[in-house]
Amino acid sequence: MAKKDIDWANLGFGYQVTDKRYVTNYKDGKWDDGAIIDDPNIVLNECAGVFQYAQTCFEGLKAYTTEDGHIVTFRPDLNAERMDQSCERLEMPVLPKGRFIEAVKEVVAANEDWVPPYGSGATLYIRPYMMGTNPVIGVKPADEYQFRILVTPVGPYFKGGAKPLTIKISDFDRAAPHGTGHIKAGLNYAMSLHAIVTAHKEGYDENMYLDPATRSKVEETGGANFLFVTKDGKVVTPKSDSILPSITRRSLMIVAEKYLGLTVEHREVFLDELPDMAECGLCGTAAVISPVGCIVDHGREIRLPSGMTEMGPITKKLYDTLTGIQMGRIEAPKGWICTIK
Ligand code: PLP
Ligand code: COI
């Protein structure tokens, strides 16, 4: 076995086909045994539930090579739990947590040569997803489903390394009305595509979505939650029922409190408070923590004092501690690291 010949340090966040993927099918009320397969293509009936009513959801996590050469994932149990919530909300069957975690382990092990080496700056992105596969024409859930996991090596989500981002306050709402924010479903992301294309055309890196009801509170961005640091050094992160409960953000709240001794506030964050913030970052599996330097509210620029050249000092400490835990340089809280090899 030899690592693939890839320029790991210059990988962007993109898909490339790898050797193996995991698949299991649900029929007559039960999941089959599942298997690792070679074929990256899916052939489905034209009327499958996924095509007609977008009955599909997904998860995202990563595998890392640690300093001492192990391959690990980070809190996959939380991805399994969140996928359960997505499936329940979309009337899809749940894949038991134990099976989800075993499938993640199996598919990463089967693609060991694609796991980027320690220190390369790249990681293996793991994308579990599920879809309704049998034909449905009336509005109703499918009876048959496929759960799959693909993996692909990735570099940073945002181009430009650790250069802080400029984001705009979006004119569009990403969140479906309250109650669906905790799920990772294709339909929510499809509704955000026009907003991200618009933001990019205007020269911004990302959007800040506001609460759709009052448009006065910070929600999240297209693929990450927000994390702020106040001028007196508190970590503040928006609380809302209509955002995705980021595993990275939940972990960083613990890191901030337990490892760095910081005060953490998980609460509503109003747009009016932004000028009082010292640092801002986007946090997620793909984003890790990407610093924000400037937020633009319809022409009004809110420049974070941490600046446009590098990460703010507290954001940097959070980043170093979280990635230190993921790469095995810093001892992890019990149960956070799942060793594959
Ligand atoms: N918010 C959205 C909309 C996302 O797509 C993601 C990515 O999964 C996150 C937040 C971050 O969540 P996590 O830290 O669990 O990856
Ligand atoms: C993730 O961070 O895993 C995401 O899902 C973000 C984005 C690529 C959709």
XYZ file of C-alpha atoms and ligand atoms in Angstrom:
366
model
C 0.000 0.000 0.000
C 1.379 3.406 -0.935
C -0.050 6.864 -0.578
C -1.472 8.280 -3.801
C 0.809 10.581 -5.740
C -0.996 13.840 -4.961
C 0.302 17.352 -4.359
C -1.409 17.373 -0.942
C -0.236 20.871 0.021
C -1.948 22.447 -2.978
C -5.288 20.654 -2.819
C -8.377 22.835 -2.837
C -11.801 21.860 -1.489
C -13.009 19.769 -4.400
C -14.205 16.293 -5.298
C -11.938 13.718 -6.790
C -12.994 10.162 -7.291
C -11.346 7.720 -4.873
C -11.108 3.928 -4.995
C -13.934 2.777 -2.739
C -17.301 3.862 -1.387
C -19.779 2.380 1.098
C -23.348 1.490 0.183
C -26.328 -0.031 1.974
C -29.933 -0.273 0.766
C -33.197 -0.090 2.710
C -36.119 -2.157 1.470
C -39.182 -3.823 3.073
C -38.482 -1.989 6.317
C -34.862 -3.058 6.810
C -31.266 -2.233 5.864
C -29.161 -4.839 4.051
C -25.681 -5.762 5.285
C -23.870 -3.023 3.340
C -20.699 -3.303 1.297
C -17.648 -1.459 0.052
C -17.950 -1.084 -3.719
C -15.941 0.269 -6.665
C -18.526 1.998 -8.860
C -18.851 5.746 -8.163
C -21.968 6.067 -10.334
C -25.565 5.669 -9.183
C -28.300 4.542 -11.571
C -31.835 5.279 -10.357
C -35.330 5.342 -11.761
C -36.322 8.709 -13.266
C -39.111 9.068 -10.718
C -37.025 8.309 -7.582
C -38.030 10.303 -4.483
C -34.675 12.071 -4.456
C -35.296 13.600 -7.890
C -38.944 14.532 -7.456
C -39.164 15.845 -3.900
C -35.463 16.188 -2.996
C -35.750 13.507 -0.330
C -32.079 13.456 0.553
C -29.789 14.520 3.364
C -26.091 14.324 4.117
C -23.365 14.691 6.718
C -19.753 15.853 6.620
C -16.751 14.861 8.712
C -13.041 14.304 8.172
C -10.320 11.725 8.712
C -6.923 12.945 9.895
C -3.462 11.422 10.070
C -2.135 12.101 13.556
C 1.398 13.072 14.517
C 2.159 9.459 15.499
C 0.784 8.040 12.247
C -2.714 6.862 13.200
C -5.793 7.566 11.122
C -8.646 9.020 13.163
C -12.010 10.759 12.843
C -13.456 13.396 15.104
C -16.706 12.768 17.012
C -18.464 10.661 14.334
C -21.144 9.777 16.910
C -22.392 13.364 16.672
C -22.642 13.140 12.884
C -24.650 9.932 13.301
C -27.007 11.663 15.744
C -27.463 14.682 13.508
C -28.119 12.466 10.515
C -30.838 10.737 12.568
C -32.456 14.132 13.114
C -32.268 14.926 9.407
C -33.775 11.548 8.509
C -36.595 11.867 11.011
C -37.493 15.331 9.742
C -37.491 14.090 6.134
C -39.441 10.874 6.844
C -36.435 8.750 5.965
C -35.328 5.638 7.863
C -32.571 6.022 10.421
C -29.345 4.066 10.009
C -28.453 2.867 13.531
C -25.582 4.850 15.089
C -23.328 1.806 15.402
C -23.740 1.039 11.724
C -23.049 4.645 10.743
C -19.779 4.675 12.686
C -18.713 1.239 11.398
C -19.434 2.341 7.825
C -17.292 5.472 8.291
C -14.437 3.346 9.631
C -14.739 0.782 6.841
C -14.776 3.294 4.009
C -11.827 5.267 5.386
C -9.807 2.085 5.919
C -10.643 0.986 2.352
C -9.265 4.307 1.064
C -6.242 4.490 3.356
C -3.948 5.587 0.526
C -6.102 8.658 0.015
C -5.794 9.904 3.589
C -3.450 12.901 3.405
C -0.236 12.612 5.427
C 0.296 14.383 8.751
C 1.390 17.979 8.330
C 0.366 18.205 4.665
C -2.442 20.676 5.333
C -4.953 18.327 3.684
C -7.502 15.921 5.198
C -9.884 13.255 3.940
C -13.409 14.636 3.691
C -16.091 12.019 4.423
C -19.566 12.565 3.014
C -22.328 10.206 4.242
C -25.649 10.745 2.442
C -29.021 9.111 1.979
C -31.709 9.339 -0.678
C -35.158 8.028 -1.554
C -34.645 5.594 -4.442
C -37.995 4.128 -5.541
C -40.492 5.971 -7.783
C -42.906 8.391 -6.077
C -45.216 10.695 -7.987
C -47.763 11.772 -5.353
C -46.213 13.896 -2.593
C -45.151 11.248 -0.107
C -41.985 9.648 1.201
C -40.252 6.871 -0.726
C -40.314 3.283 0.619
C -36.781 2.418 -0.449
C -33.558 4.248 0.364
C -29.854 4.119 -0.263
C -27.237 5.264 2.254
C -23.757 5.854 0.882
C -20.459 7.313 1.988
C -17.954 8.826 -0.413
C -14.553 10.145 0.597
C -12.313 12.656 -1.144
C -9.060 14.355 -0.101
C -9.440 18.099 0.448
C -7.463 21.207 1.261
C -8.773 24.476 2.730
C -12.420 25.395 2.071
C -11.593 29.047 1.435
C -8.862 30.033 -0.988
C -6.121 32.362 0.199
C -4.895 30.445 3.240
C -5.513 32.131 6.581
C -6.321 35.511 4.995
C -9.440 36.876 6.680
C -12.625 36.826 4.638
C -15.011 39.558 3.612
C -18.636 38.579 3.956
C -21.893 40.278 3.112
C -25.150 40.360 4.960
C -27.326 38.400 2.594
C -30.510 39.732 1.082
C -31.714 36.140 0.885
C -32.833 33.768 3.608
C -31.124 30.412 3.617
C -33.066 28.817 6.414
C -36.410 27.306 5.774
C -38.867 28.596 8.388
C -38.103 27.594 11.950
C -37.817 23.960 12.750
C -35.682 22.686 9.907
C -32.378 24.297 10.785
C -30.976 21.305 12.600
C -31.015 19.141 9.503
C -28.476 18.909 6.733
C -30.715 18.429 3.738
C -30.082 19.046 0.083
C -33.084 21.341 -0.216
C -31.763 23.903 2.284
C -28.470 24.106 0.408
C -30.169 24.377 -2.974
C -31.998 27.428 -1.620
C -28.652 29.018 -0.712
C -27.014 28.631 -4.133
C -28.400 31.845 -5.611
C -27.198 33.764 -2.551
C -23.649 32.388 -2.721
C -23.355 32.962 -6.472
C -24.592 36.542 -5.966
C -22.122 37.154 -3.117
C -19.201 35.792 -5.147
C -20.151 37.926 -8.184
C -20.067 40.976 -5.947
C -16.586 40.025 -4.662
C -17.521 38.623 -1.234
C -16.270 35.324 0.158
C -19.495 34.311 1.921
C -22.886 35.423 3.225
C -24.066 36.155 6.713
C -27.676 34.968 6.925
C -30.016 36.676 9.358
C -33.013 35.223 11.151
C -35.761 35.149 8.523
C -38.475 36.396 10.937
C -36.949 39.716 12.066
C -33.686 40.018 10.112
C -32.061 41.492 13.194
C -30.126 38.481 14.493
C -27.047 36.683 13.171
C -27.733 33.114 12.089
C -24.945 31.368 10.194
C -23.181 31.295 6.857
C -23.579 28.964 3.871
C -21.492 26.130 5.287
C -20.426 27.141 8.799
C -21.556 28.655 12.113
C -20.275 31.990 13.442
C -18.012 32.487 16.390
C -17.238 35.958 17.749
C -14.795 37.232 20.341
C -15.869 40.356 22.240
C -13.474 43.178 23.048
C -13.286 41.874 26.614
C -12.253 38.414 25.460
C -15.513 36.427 25.698
C -16.390 33.866 23.056
C -19.926 34.456 21.754
C -21.764 32.209 19.323
C -25.304 32.588 17.977
C -28.087 30.435 19.396
C -30.918 29.739 16.980
C -33.302 26.909 16.144
C -32.890 27.537 12.461
C -29.153 26.984 12.088
C -27.216 23.767 11.806
C -25.842 22.689 15.204
C -22.207 22.626 14.139
C -20.123 19.905 15.762
C -17.037 22.085 15.351
C -18.762 24.982 17.128
C -20.001 22.755 19.958
C -16.471 21.382 20.340
C -14.890 24.846 20.256
C -17.211 26.013 23.052
C -15.753 23.229 25.206
C -12.196 23.957 24.061
C -12.629 27.676 24.867
C -13.930 26.975 28.356
C -11.991 23.908 29.424
C -8.680 24.282 27.610
C -8.332 28.059 27.347
C -10.274 29.209 30.430
C -12.427 31.632 28.422
C -16.004 32.657 29.121
C -18.397 31.319 26.494
C -21.832 32.728 25.708
C -24.254 30.803 23.515
C -27.065 33.281 22.928
C -28.879 35.409 20.395
C -26.436 37.762 18.672
C -27.911 40.961 17.251
C -26.645 42.683 14.144
C -26.288 45.853 16.212
C -23.641 44.153 18.350
C -21.236 43.460 15.497
C -19.280 46.719 15.859
C -18.474 45.649 19.452
C -16.778 42.425 18.372
C -12.989 42.075 18.288
C -12.762 38.866 16.234
C -15.032 36.796 14.035
C -14.607 33.356 12.531
C -16.561 30.787 10.531
C -16.412 27.327 12.059
C -17.254 23.961 10.582
C -15.739 20.707 9.412
C -14.826 22.175 6.033
C -14.103 25.725 7.262
C -12.245 24.563 10.438
C -12.030 28.158 11.740
C -11.702 30.679 8.962
C -11.235 34.247 10.179
C -13.500 37.072 9.012
C -11.977 40.539 8.637
C -14.880 42.570 7.331
C -18.690 42.292 7.321
C -20.568 44.486 4.866
C -24.126 45.542 5.688
C -25.495 47.078 2.497
C -22.523 49.365 1.924
C -21.721 49.885 5.623
C -18.399 48.202 6.367
C -17.910 46.685 9.790
C -14.179 46.072 10.068
C -13.123 43.677 12.788
C -10.242 45.168 14.831
C -8.331 41.880 14.385
C -7.770 43.073 10.825
C -7.510 41.743 7.291
C -4.034 40.216 7.442
C -4.167 37.361 9.946
C -6.336 35.487 12.450
C -7.139 37.299 15.678
C -5.212 36.032 18.747
C -8.085 34.157 20.413
C -9.293 32.671 17.125
C -5.732 31.454 16.585
C -5.596 29.816 20.029
C -8.925 28.100 19.367
C -7.685 26.947 15.959
C -4.388 25.626 17.319
C -6.061 23.769 20.178
C -8.814 22.204 18.060
C -6.457 21.099 15.281
C -3.949 19.952 17.941
C -6.649 17.665 19.385
C -7.645 16.382 15.939
C -4.044 15.667 14.910
C -3.115 14.023 18.221
C -0.742 16.737 19.489
C -3.023 17.673 22.389
C -4.907 15.233 24.583
C -8.566 15.030 23.551
C -11.570 14.914 25.871
C -12.761 11.355 26.337
C -14.646 9.959 23.358
C -13.748 12.692 20.873
C -11.244 10.741 18.806
C -12.270 7.594 16.980
C -9.224 5.624 15.868
C -9.517 3.783 12.584
C -5.965 2.511 12.220
N -23.626 25.222 9.102
C -23.811 24.740 7.873
C -24.880 25.335 7.033
C -22.992 23.693 7.386
O -23.163 23.210 6.160
C -21.973 23.193 8.222
C -21.132 22.091 7.780
O -21.383 20.978 8.014
C -21.811 23.734 9.494
C -22.651 24.742 9.903
C -20.736 23.245 10.400
O -21.086 22.045 11.005
P -19.971 21.016 11.467
O -19.082 21.753 12.401
O -20.745 19.954 12.145
O -19.273 20.576 10.244
C -19.035 20.588 6.195
O -18.306 21.394 6.771
O -18.936 19.374 6.354
C -20.060 21.047 5.273
O -20.982 20.321 5.042
C -19.900 22.380 4.702
C -20.107 22.465 3.234
C -19.049 21.800 2.424
C -21.491 22.128 2.831
